[in-house]
Amino acid sequence: MGVGTFTKLKNDILNADQLPQLRSLRDQFQLSIQQNEQLHKDSIAELNNLINDIHDALIVKTISLAEIRMVGEGLGPPPASYSYLLLGSAGRSEQTMASDQDSALIYEDHTASEKTKAYFLTFTQYVVSMLMELGYPPCDGKVQSNESMWCQSESEWKEKLEQWFQDADWESVRYLLIVADARCIAGDDLLFNRIRTFFEQGLVRYTNMLERMIENTVQHKVVVGIFGQFITDRYGDHVGSIDVKYGSYIPIVNSVRWLSLNAAISETSTLSRLEKLKERGQFSEEDYEKYRKAFLQMLSLRLLAGYHEEDGMYKGYSKLNPKRLDSDEIKRLKRNLRYGKEVQKLVLKEMARHK
């Protein structure tokens, strides 16, 4: 599947008018990536962009079909403007072939507040259930647009963010870090931008917040020991495997996010954040290149870990046995995991510098 085929697939998605069509296109997308070995030998950054471009197209079209369904069922068009947000790996444009749903919705303040809330909760339930039909699993942690906590008006979102800043406990900080990765996929960009600005102003007003975010940021340890050995699963179904999501990818993602928030960088993708950190002088050209290459290998290994289909939904694996890698890739991985530890140490060093 070359770039031209991806372009045709994306156009087919955007022109589809039925959910079964979209499911067929999603399945075609999965199969094409799985069978095309050349794609995995090309630039992982380009492959990541192509994969996420298709995911975005599927989600945008689903949101559009949900609006049409609301009208068709006599519930009418949206009573107020809204912004549909992607969070997590989708917000960072880093979805694999089997990422689950992480989403939220902001709607404009409206006089008929209860009716408006009921409308958008029904609408988001349709979006979430339709995406499940396309093979996107629901979020285990219920960070999803059809949950009342994540589907609120602009003023309610501001009140909630303010409360999280004030509480500054583990869960509140976790929610703020989730919001830090949000991007608008459909609807009113300006509405989301106002919430994003409010979030960024909160980081300035609550001067202890970045310090409070440290524990959440470095909670996941990189799976390499002091002698350069892999830290693998010792028991269970994945004996001898490493956790390529939580033991390699997430530590870098979290650390780069914190460094970006500390530098008042608004970008959400890890690659964009790394580039901005270099432009701001936070990283030398040499450090930027090595951290970028380390992160790209983590993206590659997440794709290599693969996925399976269960109850019609694509679910990813996070464990990978190093025996599946050749000697050169193992050598690079050990080096890149050390770079992951290095980035985590930068977070602690930067925080100490500001105390």
Coordinates of N, CA and C in Angstrom, one line a residue, residues 53-260:
D53 N -3.4 9.4 10.1 CA -4.2 10.1 9.1 C -5.5 9.3 8.8
I54 N -5.3 8.0 8.6 CA -6.5 7.1 8.3 C -7.4 7.0 9.6
H55 N -6.8 6.8 10.7 CA -7.6 6.8 12.0 C -8.4 8.1 12.1
D56 N -7.7 9.2 11.9 CA -8.5 10.5 12.0 C -9.6 10.6 11.0
A57 N -9.4 10.1 9.8 CA -10.5 10.1 8.8 C -11.6 9.2 9.2
L58 N -11.4 8.1 9.7 CA -12.4 7.2 10.2 C -13.2 7.8 11.3
I59 N -12.5 8.5 12.3 CA -13.2 9.1 13.4 C -14.0 10.3 13.0
V60 N -13.4 11.1 12.1 CA -14.2 12.3 11.6 C -15.4 11.9 10.9
K61 N -15.3 10.9 10.1 CA -16.5 10.4 9.3 C -17.6 9.8 10.3
T62 N -17.1 9.1 11.3 CA -18.1 8.5 12.3 C -18.8 9.6 13.0
I63 N -18.1 10.7 13.4 CA -18.8 11.8 14.1 C -19.8 12.5 13.2
S64 N -19.5 12.6 11.9 CA -20.4 13.1 10.9 C -21.7 12.3 10.8
L65 N -21.5 10.9 10.7 CA -22.6 10.0 10.6 C -23.4 10.0 11.9
A66 N -22.8 10.2 13.0 CA -23.6 10.3 14.3 C -24.5 11.5 14.2
E67 N -24.0 12.6 13.7 CA -24.8 13.9 13.6 C -26.0 13.6 12.7
I68 N -25.8 12.9 11.6 CA -26.9 12.6 10.6 C -27.9 11.6 11.3
R69 N -27.4 10.7 12.1 CA -28.3 9.8 12.8 C -29.2 10.5 13.8
M70 N -28.6 11.5 14.5 CA -29.4 12.3 15.5 C -30.5 13.0 14.8
V71 N -30.2 13.6 13.6 CA -31.3 14.3 12.8 C -32.3 13.3 12.4
G72 N -31.8 12.1 11.9 CA -32.7 11.1 11.4 C -33.7 10.5 12.4
E73 N -33.3 10.5 13.7 CA -34.1 10.0 14.8 C -34.9 11.1 15.4
G74 N -35.0 12.3 14.8 CA -35.8 13.4 15.2 C -35.2 14.2 16.4
L75 N -34.0 14.0 16.7 CA -33.3 14.7 17.8 C -32.7 16.0 17.3
G76 N -32.6 16.2 16.0 CA -32.2 17.5 15.5 C -30.7 17.6 15.4
P77 N -30.3 18.8 14.8 CA -28.8 19.1 14.7 C -28.3 19.5 16.1
P78 N -27.0 19.6 16.3 CA -26.5 20.1 17.6 C -27.1 21.4 18.0
P79 N -27.6 21.6 19.2 CA -28.2 22.8 19.6 C -27.1 23.9 20.0
A80 N -25.9 23.5 20.0 CA -24.8 24.5 20.3 C -23.5 24.0 19.6
S81 N -22.6 24.9 19.3 CA -21.3 24.4 18.7 C -20.6 23.5 19.7
Y82 N -19.8 22.6 19.2 CA -19.1 21.7 20.1 C -17.7 21.4 19.5
S83 N -16.8 20.9 20.3 CA -15.5 20.5 19.9 C -15.3 19.1 20.4
Y84 N -15.1 18.1 19.4 CA -14.8 16.8 19.8 C -13.3 16.6 19.9
L85 N -12.9 16.1 21.1 CA -11.4 16.0 21.4 C -11.0 14.5 21.4
L86 N -9.8 14.3 20.9 CA -9.1 13.0 21.0 C -8.0 13.2 22.1
L87 N -7.8 12.2 23.0 CA -6.9 12.2 24.1 C -5.9 11.1 23.9
G88 N -5.0 10.9 24.9 CA -4.1 9.8 24.8 C -3.3 9.7 23.6
S89 N -3.0 8.5 23.1 CA -2.2 8.3 21.9 C -2.9 8.9 20.7
A90 N -4.2 9.0 20.6 CA -4.9 9.6 19.5 C -4.7 11.1 19.5
G91 N -4.7 11.7 20.7 CA -4.4 13.1 20.9 C -3.0 13.5 20.4
R92 N -2.1 12.5 20.7 CA -0.7 12.8 20.3 C -0.4 12.3 18.9
S93 N -1.4 11.8 18.1 CA -1.3 11.3 16.8 C -0.3 10.2 16.8
E94 N -0.4 9.3 17.7 CA 0.5 8.1 17.9 C -0.3 6.8 18.0
Q95 N -1.5 6.7 17.4 CA -2.2 5.5 17.5 C -1.5 4.4 16.8
T96 N -1.6 3.2 17.3 CA -1.1 2.0 16.7 C -2.2 1.4 15.8
M97 N -2.1 0.2 15.3 CA -3.2 -0.4 14.5 C -4.3 -0.9 15.4
A98 N -4.2 -0.8 16.7 CA -5.2 -1.3 17.6 C -5.3 -0.5 18.9
S99 N -5.5 0.8 18.8 CA -5.6 1.7 19.9 C -7.1 1.8 20.4
D100 N -7.3 2.0 21.7 CA -8.7 2.1 22.1 C -9.2 3.6 22.0
Q101 N -10.4 3.8 22.5 CA -10.9 5.2 22.4 C -10.6 6.0 23.7
D102 N -10.0 7.2 23.5 CA -9.8 8.2 24.5 C -10.3 9.5 23.9
S103 N -11.4 10.1 24.5 CA -12.0 11.2 23.9 C -12.8 12.1 24.9
A104 N -13.2 13.2 24.5 CA -13.9 14.2 25.3 C -14.7 15.1 24.4
L105 N -15.7 15.8 25.0 CA -16.4 16.8 24.2 C -16.7 18.0 25.0
I106 N -16.5 19.2 24.4 CA -16.8 20.5 25.0 C -17.9 21.1 24.1
Y107 N -19.0 21.6 24.8 CA -20.0 22.3 24.0 C -20.2 23.7 24.5
E108 N -20.6 24.6 23.7 CA -20.8 26.0 24.0 C -21.9 26.1 25.1
D109 N -21.7 27.1 26.0 CA -22.7 27.3 27.0 C -24.0 27.7 26.3
H110 N -25.1 27.1 26.9 CA -26.4 27.3 26.2 C -27.5 27.5 27.3
T111 N -28.5 28.2 26.9 CA -29.6 28.6 27.9 C -30.3 27.3 28.3
A112 N -30.6 26.4 27.4 CA -31.3 25.2 27.7 C -30.3 24.1 28.2
S113 N -29.6 24.4 29.3 CA -28.4 23.6 29.6 C -28.7 22.1 29.8
E114 N -29.8 21.7 30.5 CA -30.1 20.3 30.7 C -30.4 19.6 29.5
K115 N -31.2 20.2 28.6 CA -31.6 19.6 27.3 C -30.4 19.5 26.4
T116 N -29.5 20.5 26.5 CA -28.3 20.5 25.7 C -27.4 19.4 26.2
K117 N -27.2 19.2 27.5 CA -26.4 18.2 28.0 C -26.9 16.8 27.6
A118 N -28.2 16.6 27.7 CA -28.8 15.3 27.3 C -28.6 15.0 25.8
Y119 N -28.7 16.1 25.0 CA -28.4 15.9 23.6 C -27.0 15.4 23.3
F120 N -26.0 16.1 23.9 CA -24.6 15.7 23.6 C -24.2 14.4 24.3
L121 N -24.9 14.0 25.4 CA -24.6 12.7 25.9 C -25.1 11.6 25.0
T122 N -26.3 11.8 24.4 CA -26.8 10.9 23.4 C -25.9 10.8 22.2
F123 N -25.6 12.0 21.7 CA -24.7 12.1 20.5 C -23.4 11.4 20.7
T124 N -22.7 11.6 21.9 CA -21.4 11.0 22.1 C -21.6 9.5 22.3
Q125 N -22.7 9.0 22.9 CA -23.0 7.6 23.0 C -23.0 7.0 21.6
Y126 N -23.6 7.7 20.7 CA -23.7 7.2 19.3 C -22.3 7.1 18.7
V127 N -21.5 8.2 18.9 CA -20.1 8.2 18.3 C -19.3 7.0 18.9
V128 N -19.4 6.8 20.2 CA -18.6 5.8 20.9 C -19.0 4.4 20.4
S129 N -20.3 4.2 20.4 CA -20.8 2.8 20.0 C -20.5 2.6 18.5
M130 N -20.6 3.6 17.6 CA -20.3 3.4 16.2 C -18.8 3.2 16.0
L131 N -18.0 3.8 16.8 CA -16.5 3.5 16.7 C -16.2 2.1 17.2
M132 N -17.0 1.6 18.1 CA -16.8 0.2 18.6 C -17.1 -0.7 17.4
E133 N -18.2 -0.4 16.6 CA -18.5 -1.2 15.5 C -17.4 -1.1 14.4
L134 N -16.6 -0.1 14.4 CA -15.5 0.0 13.5 C -14.2 -0.7 14.1
G135 N -14.3 -1.2 15.3 CA -13.2 -2.0 15.8 C -12.4 -1.3 16.9
Y136 N -12.9 -0.1 17.3 CA -12.1 0.7 18.3 C -12.7 0.3 19.7
P137 N -11.9 -0.3 20.6 CA -12.4 -0.7 21.9 C -12.7 0.5 22.8
P138 N -13.6 0.4 23.7 CA -13.9 1.5 24.6 C -12.7 1.6 25.6
C139 N -12.6 2.8 26.2 CA -11.5 3.0 27.2 C -11.8 2.3 28.5
D140 N -10.8 1.5 29.0 CA -11.0 0.8 30.2 C -11.2 1.8 31.4
G141 N -10.5 2.9 31.3 CA -10.6 3.9 32.4 C -11.8 4.9 32.2
K142 N -12.6 4.7 31.3 CA -13.8 5.5 31.0 C -13.5 6.9 30.7
V143 N -12.3 7.2 30.1 CA -12.0 8.5 29.7 C -12.5 8.6 28.3
Q144 N -13.8 9.0 28.2 CA -14.5 8.8 26.9 C -15.6 9.9 26.9
S145 N -15.9 10.4 25.7 CA -16.8 11.5 25.5 C -18.2 11.2 25.9
N146 N -18.6 9.9 26.0 CA -20.0 9.6 26.5 C -20.1 9.6 28.0
E147 N -19.0 9.8 28.7 CA -19.1 9.9 30.2 C -19.3 11.3 30.5
S148 N -20.3 11.5 31.5 CA -20.7 12.9 31.8 C -19.5 13.8 32.3
M149 N -18.5 13.1 32.9 CA -17.3 13.8 33.3 C -16.5 14.4 32.2
W150 N -16.6 13.8 31.0 CA -15.8 14.2 29.9 C -16.6 14.8 28.8
C151 N -17.9 15.1 29.1 CA -18.8 15.7 28.1 C -19.5 16.9 28.8
Q152 N -19.0 18.1 28.7 CA -19.5 19.2 29.5 C -19.4 20.5 28.7
S153 N -20.1 21.5 29.2 CA -20.1 22.8 28.6 C -18.8 23.5 28.9
E154 N -18.6 24.6 28.1 CA -17.3 25.3 28.3 C -17.1 25.8 29.7
S155 N -18.2 26.4 30.3 CA -18.0 26.9 31.7 C -17.8 25.7 32.7
E156 N -18.5 24.6 32.5 CA -18.3 23.4 33.3 C -16.8 22.9 33.2
W157 N -16.3 22.9 32.0 CA -14.9 22.5 31.8 C -14.0 23.4 32.5
K158 N -14.2 24.7 32.5 CA -13.3 25.6 33.2 C -13.4 25.4 34.7
E159 N -14.6 25.1 35.2 CA -14.8 24.9 36.7 C -14.0 23.6 37.1
K160 N -14.2 22.6 36.2 CA -13.5 21.3 36.5 C -12.0 21.4 36.5
L161 N -11.5 22.1 35.5 CA -10.0 22.3 35.4 C -9.5 23.0 36.6
E162 N -10.3 24.1 37.0 CA -9.9 24.9 38.2 C -9.9 24.0 39.4
Q163 N -10.9 23.1 39.5 CA -10.9 22.2 40.7 C -9.8 21.2 40.7
W164 N -9.4 20.7 39.5 CA -8.2 19.8 39.5 C -6.9 20.5 39.8
F165 N -6.8 21.8 39.4 CA -5.6 22.5 39.8 C -5.6 22.8 41.3
Q166 N -6.7 23.0 41.9 CA -6.8 23.3 43.3 C -6.5 22.0 44.1
D167 N -7.1 20.9 43.7 CA -6.9 19.7 44.4 C -5.5 19.2 44.4
A168 N -5.0 19.1 43.2 CA -3.6 18.7 42.9 C -3.2 17.4 43.6
D169 N -4.2 16.5 43.7 CA -3.9 15.1 44.2 C -3.6 14.2 43.0
W170 N -3.2 13.0 43.2 CA -2.8 12.1 42.2 C -3.8 12.0 41.0
E171 N -5.0 11.8 41.3 CA -6.1 11.6 40.3 C -6.3 12.9 39.5
S172 N -6.3 14.0 40.2 CA -6.5 15.3 39.5 C -5.4 15.7 38.6
V173 N -4.2 15.4 39.1 CA -3.0 15.6 38.2 C -3.0 14.7 37.0
R174 N -3.4 13.5 37.2 CA -3.5 12.5 36.1 C -4.5 13.1 35.0
Y175 N -5.6 13.6 35.5 CA -6.6 14.2 34.5 C -6.0 15.4 33.8
L176 N -5.3 16.2 34.5 CA -4.7 17.4 33.8 C -3.7 17.0 32.8
L177 N -2.9 15.9 33.1 CA -1.9 15.4 32.1 C -2.6 14.8 30.9
I178 N -3.8 14.2 31.1 CA -4.6 13.7 30.0 C -5.1 14.9 29.1
V179 N -5.5 15.9 29.7 CA -6.0 17.1 29.0 C -4.8 17.7 28.2
A180 N -3.6 17.6 28.7 CA -2.4 18.2 28.0 C -2.2 17.6 26.7
D181 N -2.7 16.4 26.4 CA -2.5 15.7 25.1 C -3.7 15.9 24.2
A182 N -4.7 16.7 24.6 CA -5.9 16.8 23.8 C -5.7 17.6 22.5
R183 N -6.4 17.2 21.5 CA -6.5 18.0 20.3 C -7.9 17.9 19.7
C184 N -8.4 18.9 19.0 CA -9.7 18.9 18.4 C -9.7 18.2 17.1
I185 N -10.5 17.2 16.9 CA -10.6 16.4 15.7 C -11.8 16.8 14.8
A186 N -12.8 17.4 15.5 CA -14.0 17.8 14.7 C -14.8 18.9 15.5
G187 N -15.5 19.7 14.8 CA -16.2 20.8 15.5 C -15.5 22.1 15.5
D188 N -15.7 22.8 16.6 CA -15.2 24.2 16.7 C -13.9 24.3 17.4
D189 N -12.8 24.6 16.5 CA -11.5 24.7 17.1 C -11.4 25.8 18.1
L190 N -12.1 26.9 17.9 CA -11.9 28.1 18.8 C -12.4 27.7 20.2
L191 N -13.4 26.9 20.3 CA -14.0 26.5 21.5 C -12.9 25.7 22.3
F192 N -12.3 24.8 21.6 CA -11.2 24.0 22.3 C -10.0 24.9 22.6
N193 N -9.7 25.9 21.7 CA -8.6 26.7 22.0 C -8.8 27.6 23.3
R194 N -10.0 28.0 23.5 CA -10.3 28.7 24.8 C -10.0 27.9 26.0
I195 N -10.4 26.6 25.9 CA -10.1 25.7 27.1 C -8.6 25.4 27.2
R196 N -8.0 25.2 26.1 CA -6.5 25.0 26.1 C -5.8 26.2 26.7
T197 N -6.2 27.4 26.4 CA -5.7 28.6 26.9 C -5.9 28.7 28.4
F198 N -7.1 28.3 28.9 CA -7.4 28.3 30.3 C -6.5 27.3 31.0
F199 N -6.3 26.1 30.4 CA -5.4 25.1 31.0 C -4.0 25.7 31.1
E200 N -3.5 26.3 30.1 CA -2.1 26.8 30.1 C -2.0 28.0 31.2
Q201 N -3.0 28.8 31.3 CA -3.0 29.8 32.3 C -3.0 29.2 33.7
G202 N -3.7 28.1 33.9 CA -3.7 27.4 35.2 C -2.3 27.0 35.6
L203 N -1.5 26.5 34.6 CA -0.2 26.1 34.9 C 0.7 27.2 35.4
V204 N 0.4 28.4 34.9 CA 1.1 29.6 35.3 C 0.6 30.1 36.7
R205 N -0.7 30.0 36.9 CA -1.2 30.5 38.2 C -0.9 29.6 39.4
Y206 N -0.9 28.3 39.1 CA -0.6 27.3 40.2 C 0.8 26.9 40.0
T207 N 1.7 27.6 40.6 CA 3.1 27.5 40.4 C 3.7 26.2 40.9
N208 N 2.9 25.5 41.7 CA 3.4 24.2 42.2 C 3.0 23.0 41.3
M209 N 2.2 23.3 40.3 CA 1.6 22.2 39.6 C 2.6 21.4 38.8
L210 N 3.6 22.0 38.2 CA 4.6 21.2 37.4 C 5.3 20.3 38.4
E211 N 5.6 20.7 39.6 CA 6.2 19.9 40.6 C 5.3 18.7 41.0
R212 N 4.0 19.0 41.1 CA 3.0 18.0 41.4 C 2.9 16.9 40.3
M213 N 3.3 17.3 39.1 CA 3.1 16.4 38.0 C 4.3 15.5 37.8
I214 N 5.4 15.7 38.6 CA 6.6 14.9 38.5 C 6.3 13.4 38.8
E215 N 5.6 13.1 39.9 CA 5.4 11.7 40.3 C 4.7 11.0 39.3
N216 N 3.6 11.6 38.7 CA 2.9 10.9 37.7 C 3.7 10.7 36.4
T217 N 4.6 11.7 36.2 CA 5.4 11.6 34.9 C 6.4 10.5 34.9
V218 N 7.0 10.3 36.1 CA 8.1 9.3 36.1 C 7.7 8.0 36.8
Q219 N 6.4 7.7 36.9 CA 6.0 6.5 37.6 C 6.4 5.2 36.9
H220 N 6.4 5.3 35.5 CA 6.7 4.0 34.8 C 8.3 4.0 34.5
K221 N 8.8 2.9 34.9 CA 10.3 2.8 34.8 C 10.7 2.1 33.5
V222 N 11.8 2.6 33.0 CA 12.4 2.0 31.7 C 12.9 0.6 32.0
V223 N 12.6 -0.3 31.0 CA 12.9 -1.7 31.2 C 14.3 -2.1 30.9
V224 N 15.3 -1.4 31.4 CA 16.7 -1.7 31.2 C 17.4 -1.6 32.6
G225 N 18.2 -2.6 32.9 CA 18.9 -2.6 34.2 C 20.2 -1.8 34.2
I226 N 20.8 -1.7 35.4 CA 22.0 -0.9 35.5 C 23.2 -1.5 34.7
F227 N 23.1 -2.8 34.3 CA 24.2 -3.4 33.5 C 23.8 -3.5 32.1
G228 N 22.7 -2.8 31.7 CA 22.3 -2.8 30.3 C 21.4 -4.0 29.9
Q229 N 21.0 -4.8 30.9 CA 20.2 -6.0 30.6 C 18.7 -5.6 30.5
F230 N 17.9 -6.3 29.7 CA 16.5 -6.0 29.7 C 15.8 -6.5 31.0
I231 N 14.8 -5.8 31.5 CA 14.0 -6.2 32.6 C 12.8 -6.8 32.0
T232 N 12.7 -8.1 32.0 CA 11.6 -8.9 31.4 C 10.6 -9.4 32.4
D233 N 9.5 -9.9 31.8 CA 8.5 -10.5 32.7 C 9.0 -11.9 33.2
R234 N 8.9 -12.1 34.4 CA 9.4 -13.4 35.0 C 8.4 -14.4 35.2
Y235 N 7.1 -14.0 35.1 CA 6.0 -15.0 35.3 C 4.9 -14.7 34.3
G236 N 3.9 -15.6 34.2 CA 2.7 -15.4 33.4 C 2.9 -15.8 32.0
D237 N 2.0 -15.3 31.1 CA 2.0 -15.6 29.7 C 3.1 -15.0 28.9
H238 N 3.8 -14.0 29.4 CA 4.7 -13.3 28.6 C 6.2 -13.4 29.2
V239 N 6.5 -14.5 29.8 CA 7.8 -14.7 30.4 C 8.9 -14.4 29.3
G240 N 9.9 -13.6 29.7 CA 11.0 -13.2 28.8 C 10.7 -12.0 27.9
S241 N 9.5 -11.5 28.0 CA 9.1 -10.3 27.2 C 9.3 -9.0 27.9
I242 N 9.5 -8.0 27.2 CA 9.5 -6.6 27.7 C 8.2 -5.9 27.4
D243 N 7.9 -5.0 28.3 CA 6.7 -4.2 28.0 C 7.0 -2.9 27.2
V244 N 6.8 -3.0 25.9 CA 7.2 -2.0 25.0 C 6.4 -0.7 25.1
K245 N 5.2 -0.8 25.7 CA 4.3 0.3 25.9 C 4.7 1.1 27.2
Y246 N 4.6 0.4 28.3 CA 4.8 1.1 29.6 C 6.3 1.1 30.1
G247 N 7.1 0.2 29.4 CA 8.5 0.2 29.8 C 9.4 0.9 28.9
S248 N 8.9 1.4 27.8 CA 9.8 2.1 26.9 C 9.2 3.3 26.2
Y249 N 8.0 3.1 25.6 CA 7.3 4.2 25.0 C 6.8 5.3 25.9
I250 N 6.0 4.8 26.9 CA 5.3 5.8 27.8 C 6.3 6.6 28.7
P251 N 7.4 6.0 29.2 CA 8.4 6.9 29.9 C 8.9 8.1 29.1
I252 N 9.2 7.8 27.8 CA 9.7 9.0 26.9 C 8.5 9.9 26.7
V253 N 7.4 9.4 26.3 CA 6.2 10.3 26.1 C 5.9 11.2 27.3
N254 N 5.9 10.6 28.5 CA 5.5 11.4 29.7 C 6.6 12.4 30.0
S255 N 7.9 12.1 29.8 CA 9.0 13.0 30.1 C 9.0 14.2 29.1
V256 N 8.8 13.8 27.9 CA 8.8 14.9 26.8 C 7.6 15.8 27.0
R257 N 6.5 15.3 27.4 CA 5.3 16.1 27.7 C 5.6 17.1 28.9
W258 N 6.2 16.6 29.9 CA 6.5 17.4 31.1 C 7.4 18.5 30.7
L259 N 8.5 18.2 30.0 CA 9.4 19.2 29.6 C 8.8 20.2 28.7
S260 N 7.8 19.8 27.9 CA 7.1 20.7 27.0 C 6.2 21.7 27.8

